[in-house]
Amino acid sequence: MQKAWHNASHGFDSFLAIIMCLVFRLSLLQKHEILNTFDEVIFKKKFSFPAGVYVLSTNLFREYHYVSSPKTWAEAQRYCRETYADLATVDSPEENDRLLLELQGSGQFAWIGLYDNTTDLWANWSDHSLLTFTNWETGQPDNKGSINMTSCAAVDMSTGTWWDVDCSEETQTFKNL
């Protein structure tokens, strides 16, 4: 099913969207469990990591937060960075499903931290991490807004698919907590 993004007399239709911002939040219990696990692995079992291997996956700690005020992608990114951490990144089908659960079936859209900077063509997230997973709608990204359009990605919250949208469109916001 094709979305009706374009209105011949008004250009892109305004659409209700959510900005996804990322914030890492751990409960005291989670922090305690993680520290105890590291303590046991590193100290009690005398296991040591090779130099430089101290990376803990943050995917377990991502939460997403809804912000209802309409914003362009750049405004949403600025707001997310000032208030939380950044626009949402989606690194797996499971994370995409978590986003979909937030407003499933609502027909709304949400900005995520992916944009086409014309040099890397959808290669990096706004937090500079590499793009490793995509869930584009069939035919997307297509840059149909205009030849000079700066494209940003929005998630269709009914389907979980991603759309290439003009970054200057205003939408509501989701942030990662």
PDB file of C-alpha atoms in Angstrom:
ATOM      1  CA  MET A   1       0.000   0.000   0.000  1.00  0.00           C
ATOM      2  CA  GLN A   2       1.503   3.336  -1.082  1.00  0.00           C
ATOM      3  CA  LYS A   3       1.368   6.269   1.340  1.00  0.00           C
ATOM      4  CA  ALA A   4      -0.153   9.525   0.068  1.00  0.00           C
ATOM      5  CA  TRP A   5       2.789  11.792   0.870  1.00  0.00           C
ATOM      6  CA  HIS A   6       2.275  14.338  -1.853  1.00  0.00           C
ATOM      7  CA  ASN A   7      -0.590  16.752  -2.326  1.00  0.00           C
ATOM      8  CA  ALA A   8      -0.454  18.430  -5.732  1.00  0.00           C
ATOM      9  CA  SER A   9      -1.452  21.856  -4.436  1.00  0.00           C
ATOM     10  CA  HIS A  10       0.502  21.913  -1.170  1.00  0.00           C
ATOM     11  CA  GLY A  11       3.635  19.806  -1.732  1.00  0.00           C
ATOM     12  CA  PHE A  12       4.221  17.308   1.049  1.00  0.00           C
ATOM     13  CA  ASP A  13       1.278  16.805   3.335  1.00  0.00           C
ATOM     14  CA  SER A  14       1.831  17.509   6.969  1.00  0.00           C
ATOM     15  CA  PHE A  15       1.973  14.219   8.728  1.00  0.00           C
ATOM     16  CA  LEU A  16       1.800  13.247  12.334  1.00  0.00           C
ATOM     17  CA  ALA A  17       5.076  11.696  13.343  1.00  0.00           C
ATOM     18  CA  ILE A  18       7.056  10.872  16.351  1.00  0.00           C
ATOM     19  CA  ILE A  19      10.684  11.720  16.896  1.00  0.00           C
ATOM     20  CA  MET A  20      12.584   8.857  18.386  1.00  0.00           C
ATOM     21  CA  CYS A  21      15.312  10.041  20.718  1.00  0.00           C
ATOM     22  CA  LEU A  22      17.767   7.830  22.478  1.00  0.00           C
ATOM     23  CA  VAL A  23      18.639   7.930  26.140  1.00  0.00           C
ATOM     24  CA  PHE A  24      20.362   5.210  28.068  1.00  0.00           C
ATOM     25  CA  ARG A  25      18.804   4.734  31.451  1.00  0.00           C
ATOM     26  CA  LEU A  26      19.655   2.005  33.921  1.00  0.00           C
ATOM     27  CA  SER A  27      17.736   1.220  37.042  1.00  0.00           C
ATOM     28  CA  LEU A  28      19.774   0.737  40.205  1.00  0.00           C
ATOM     29  CA  LEU A  29      18.991  -2.974  40.031  1.00  0.00           C
ATOM     30  CA  GLN A  30      20.295  -3.216  36.447  1.00  0.00           C
ATOM     31  CA  LYS A  31      23.495  -1.367  37.398  1.00  0.00           C
ATOM     32  CA  HIS A  32      23.975  -3.669  40.388  1.00  0.00           C
ATOM     33  CA  GLU A  33      23.445  -6.811  38.276  1.00  0.00           C
ATOM     34  CA  ILE A  34      25.857  -5.628  35.584  1.00  0.00           C
ATOM     35  CA  LEU A  35      28.552  -4.652  38.067  1.00  0.00           C
ATOM     36  CA  ASN A  36      28.185  -7.966  39.910  1.00  0.00           C
ATOM     37  CA  THR A  37      28.477  -9.862  36.624  1.00  0.00           C
ATOM     38  CA  PHE A  38      31.626  -7.968  35.643  1.00  0.00           C
ATOM     39  CA  ASP A  39      33.025  -8.395  39.155  1.00  0.00           C
ATOM     40  CA  GLU A  40      32.499 -12.153  39.000  1.00  0.00           C
ATOM     41  CA  VAL A  41      33.851 -12.536  35.474  1.00  0.00           C
ATOM     42  CA  ILE A  42      36.878 -10.294  35.887  1.00  0.00           C
ATOM     43  CA  PHE A  43      37.885 -10.787  39.516  1.00  0.00           C
ATOM     44  CA  LYS A  44      36.541 -14.090  40.827  1.00  0.00           C
ATOM     45  CA  LYS A  45      37.235 -16.103  37.703  1.00  0.00           C
ATOM     46  CA  LYS A  46      40.451 -14.223  36.946  1.00  0.00           C
ATOM     47  CA  PHE A  47      39.309 -13.675  33.389  1.00  0.00           C
ATOM     48  CA  SER A  48      40.808 -10.714  31.597  1.00  0.00           C
ATOM     49  CA  PHE A  49      39.731  -8.973  28.433  1.00  0.00           C
ATOM     50  CA  PRO A  50      42.241  -8.215  25.678  1.00  0.00           C
ATOM     51  CA  ALA A  51      43.275  -4.562  25.564  1.00  0.00           C
ATOM     52  CA  GLY A  52      40.504  -2.371  24.192  1.00  0.00           C
ATOM     53  CA  VAL A  53      37.698  -4.912  24.575  1.00  0.00           C
ATOM     54  CA  TYR A  54      35.470  -3.256  27.146  1.00  0.00           C
ATOM     55  CA  VAL A  55      32.315  -2.728  25.121  1.00  0.00           C
ATOM     56  CA  LEU A  56      28.936  -3.391  26.665  1.00  0.00           C
ATOM     57  CA  SER A  57      26.005  -3.552  24.287  1.00  0.00           C
ATOM     58  CA  THR A  58      23.727  -0.587  24.859  1.00  0.00           C
ATOM     59  CA  ASN A  59      20.795  -2.179  23.049  1.00  0.00           C
ATOM     60  CA  LEU A  60      19.577  -3.654  26.333  1.00  0.00           C
ATOM     61  CA  PHE A  61      19.268  -0.195  27.850  1.00  0.00           C
ATOM     62  CA  ARG A  62      17.496   1.732  25.125  1.00  0.00           C
ATOM     63  CA  GLU A  63      14.146   3.234  25.922  1.00  0.00           C
ATOM     64  CA  TYR A  64      12.093   5.463  23.658  1.00  0.00           C
ATOM     65  CA  HIS A  65      10.192   8.560  24.747  1.00  0.00           C
ATOM     66  CA  TYR A  66       7.356  10.387  22.969  1.00  0.00           C
ATOM     67  CA  VAL A  67       7.487  14.171  22.475  1.00  0.00           C
ATOM     68  CA  SER A  68       4.296  15.648  21.060  1.00  0.00           C
ATOM     69  CA  SER A  69       5.504  19.025  19.755  1.00  0.00           C
ATOM     70  CA  PRO A  70       6.034  19.099  15.968  1.00  0.00           C
ATOM     71  CA  LYS A  71       9.648  19.545  14.886  1.00  0.00           C
ATOM     72  CA  THR A  72      11.745  19.285  11.769  1.00  0.00           C
ATOM     73  CA  TRP A  73      14.379  16.547  11.808  1.00  0.00           C
ATOM     74  CA  ALA A  74      17.137  19.051  12.747  1.00  0.00           C
ATOM     75  CA  GLU A  75      14.998  20.574  15.515  1.00  0.00           C
ATOM     76  CA  ALA A  76      14.174  17.098  16.780  1.00  0.00           C
ATOM     77  CA  GLN A  77      17.836  16.115  16.795  1.00  0.00           C
ATOM     78  CA  ARG A  78      18.797  19.280  18.672  1.00  0.00           C
ATOM     79  CA  TYR A  79      16.005  18.732  21.200  1.00  0.00           C
ATOM     80  CA  CYS A  80      16.947  15.096  21.725  1.00  0.00           C
ATOM     81  CA  ARG A  81      20.607  15.941  22.199  1.00  0.00           C
ATOM     82  CA  GLU A  82      19.825  18.723  24.678  1.00  0.00           C
ATOM     83  CA  THR A  83      17.256  16.733  26.642  1.00  0.00           C
ATOM     84  CA  TYR A  84      18.285  13.094  26.252  1.00  0.00           C
ATOM     85  CA  ALA A  85      21.035  11.576  24.096  1.00  0.00           C
ATOM     86  CA  ASP A  86      20.146  11.560  20.391  1.00  0.00           C
ATOM     87  CA  LEU A  87      17.547  10.580  17.850  1.00  0.00           C
ATOM     88  CA  ALA A  88      16.799   6.874  17.896  1.00  0.00           C
ATOM     89  CA  THR A  89      19.027   4.371  16.183  1.00  0.00           C
ATOM     90  CA  VAL A  90      17.617   1.025  15.111  1.00  0.00           C
ATOM     91  CA  ASP A  91      20.193  -1.748  14.919  1.00  0.00           C
ATOM     92  CA  SER A  92      18.043  -4.849  14.526  1.00  0.00           C
ATOM     93  CA  PRO A  93      14.605  -6.152  13.587  1.00  0.00           C
ATOM     94  CA  GLU A  94      13.915  -6.565  17.315  1.00  0.00           C
ATOM     95  CA  GLU A  95      14.580  -2.878  18.001  1.00  0.00           C
ATOM     96  CA  ASN A  96      12.412  -1.908  15.043  1.00  0.00           C
ATOM     97  CA  ASP A  97       9.636  -4.062  16.524  1.00  0.00           C
ATOM     98  CA  ARG A  98      10.026  -2.264  19.878  1.00  0.00           C
ATOM     99  CA  LEU A  99       9.508   1.075  18.130  1.00  0.00           C
ATOM    100  CA  LEU A 100       6.484  -0.305  16.321  1.00  0.00           C
ATOM    101  CA  LEU A 101       4.915  -1.361  19.630  1.00  0.00           C
ATOM    102  CA  GLU A 102       5.004   2.245  20.876  1.00  0.00           C
ATOM    103  CA  LEU A 103       2.281   3.431  18.461  1.00  0.00           C
ATOM    104  CA  GLN A 104       1.301   0.344  16.532  1.00  0.00           C
ATOM    105  CA  GLY A 105      -1.571   0.864  14.148  1.00  0.00           C
ATOM    106  CA  SER A 106      -1.770   4.591  14.778  1.00  0.00           C
ATOM    107  CA  GLY A 107      -0.834   5.593  11.245  1.00  0.00           C
ATOM    108  CA  GLN A 108       1.702   8.011  12.683  1.00  0.00           C
ATOM    109  CA  PHE A 109       5.283   8.485  11.620  1.00  0.00           C
ATOM    110  CA  ALA A 110       8.413   8.984  13.687  1.00  0.00           C
ATOM    111  CA  TRP A 111      11.751  10.569  12.900  1.00  0.00           C
ATOM    112  CA  ILE A 112      14.713   8.303  13.531  1.00  0.00           C
ATOM    113  CA  GLY A 113      18.365   9.323  13.531  1.00  0.00           C
ATOM    114  CA  LEU A 114      19.064   8.327   9.940  1.00  0.00           C
ATOM    115  CA  TYR A 115      19.653  10.841   7.166  1.00  0.00           C
ATOM    116  CA  ASP A 116      21.149  11.005   3.688  1.00  0.00           C
ATOM    117  CA  ASN A 117      24.088  13.379   3.843  1.00  0.00           C
ATOM    118  CA  THR A 118      24.708  12.991   0.076  1.00  0.00           C
ATOM    119  CA  THR A 119      28.286  11.792   0.576  1.00  0.00           C
ATOM    120  CA  ASP A 120      27.700   8.537   2.452  1.00  0.00           C
ATOM    121  CA  LEU A 121      24.121   7.934   1.243  1.00  0.00           C
ATOM    122  CA  TRP A 122      22.378   6.509   4.313  1.00  0.00           C
ATOM    123  CA  ALA A 123      25.585   5.006   5.763  1.00  0.00           C
ATOM    124  CA  ASN A 124      25.557   6.473   9.289  1.00  0.00           C
ATOM    125  CA  TRP A 125      23.180   7.335  12.100  1.00  0.00           C
ATOM    126  CA  SER A 126      23.103  10.817  13.612  1.00  0.00           C
ATOM    127  CA  ASP A 127      25.218   9.516  16.518  1.00  0.00           C
ATOM    128  CA  HIS A 128      27.850   8.542  13.890  1.00  0.00           C
ATOM    129  CA  SER A 129      27.378   4.794  14.357  1.00  0.00           C
ATOM    130  CA  LEU A 130      27.353   2.694  11.193  1.00  0.00           C
ATOM    131  CA  LEU A 131      24.091   1.639   9.603  1.00  0.00           C
ATOM    132  CA  THR A 132      23.886  -2.154   9.987  1.00  0.00           C
ATOM    133  CA  PHE A 133      20.132  -2.756   9.608  1.00  0.00           C
ATOM    134  CA  THR A 134      17.432  -1.203   7.426  1.00  0.00           C
ATOM    135  CA  ASN A 135      13.709  -1.713   7.015  1.00  0.00           C
ATOM    136  CA  TRP A 136      12.846   0.471   4.015  1.00  0.00           C
ATOM    137  CA  GLU A 137       9.354   0.397   2.539  1.00  0.00           C
ATOM    138  CA  THR A 138       9.369  -1.085  -0.970  1.00  0.00           C
ATOM    139  CA  GLY A 139      10.644   1.609  -3.353  1.00  0.00           C
ATOM    140  CA  GLN A 140      12.283   3.606  -0.556  1.00  0.00           C
ATOM    141  CA  PRO A 141      14.471   5.537  -0.225  1.00  0.00           C
ATOM    142  CA  ASP A 142      13.430   7.432  -3.335  1.00  0.00           C
ATOM    143  CA  ASN A 143      14.154  11.141  -2.667  1.00  0.00           C
ATOM    144  CA  LYS A 144      10.897  12.137  -4.415  1.00  0.00           C
ATOM    145  CA  GLY A 145      10.458  15.358  -2.446  1.00  0.00           C
ATOM    146  CA  SER A 146      12.754  17.161  -4.862  1.00  0.00           C
ATOM    147  CA  ILE A 147      16.188  16.842  -6.372  1.00  0.00           C
ATOM    148  CA  ASN A 148      17.548  19.250  -3.764  1.00  0.00           C
ATOM    149  CA  MET A 149      15.691  17.672  -0.848  1.00  0.00           C
ATOM    150  CA  THR A 150      17.692  16.729   2.210  1.00  0.00           C
ATOM    151  CA  SER A 151      16.325  13.331   3.133  1.00  0.00           C
ATOM    152  CA  CYS A 152      15.748  11.971   6.619  1.00  0.00           C
ATOM    153  CA  ALA A 153      14.211   8.680   7.662  1.00  0.00           C
ATOM    154  CA  ALA A 154      10.835   8.320   9.341  1.00  0.00           C
ATOM    155  CA  VAL A 155       9.267   5.101  10.624  1.00  0.00           C
ATOM    156  CA  ASP A 156       5.695   4.272   9.623  1.00  0.00           C
ATOM    157  CA  MET A 157       4.302   3.249  12.991  1.00  0.00           C
ATOM    158  CA  SER A 158       1.609   1.099  11.381  1.00  0.00           C
ATOM    159  CA  THR A 159       4.025  -1.105   9.480  1.00  0.00           C
ATOM    160  CA  GLY A 160       7.473  -0.443  10.966  1.00  0.00           C
ATOM    161  CA  THR A 161       8.839   0.348   7.514  1.00  0.00           C
ATOM    162  CA  TRP A 162      11.095   3.327   6.895  1.00  0.00           C
ATOM    163  CA  TRP A 163      10.371   6.223   4.537  1.00  0.00           C
ATOM    164  CA  ASP A 164      12.626   8.805   2.921  1.00  0.00           C
ATOM    165  CA  VAL A 165      11.112  12.184   3.925  1.00  0.00           C
ATOM    166  CA  ASP A 166      12.097  15.831   3.475  1.00  0.00           C
ATOM    167  CA  CYS A 167      13.960  16.780   6.680  1.00  0.00           C
ATOM    168  CA  SER A 168      12.194  20.161   6.791  1.00  0.00           C
ATOM    169  CA  GLU A 169       8.768  18.575   7.391  1.00  0.00           C
ATOM    170  CA  GLU A 170       7.499  19.047  10.954  1.00  0.00           C
ATOM    171  CA  THR A 171       6.399  16.036  12.976  1.00  0.00           C
ATOM    172  CA  GLN A 172       5.929  14.982  16.582  1.00  0.00           C
ATOM    173  CA  THR A 173       8.804  13.343  18.381  1.00  0.00           C
ATOM    174  CA  PHE A 174      10.082  10.163  19.997  1.00  0.00           C
ATOM    175  CA  LYS A 175      13.379  10.225  21.848  1.00  0.00           C
ATOM    176  CA  ASN A 176      15.469   7.457  23.285  1.00  0.00           C
ATOM    177  CA  LEU A 177      15.525   7.535  27.085  1.00  0.00           C
TER     178      LEU A 177
END
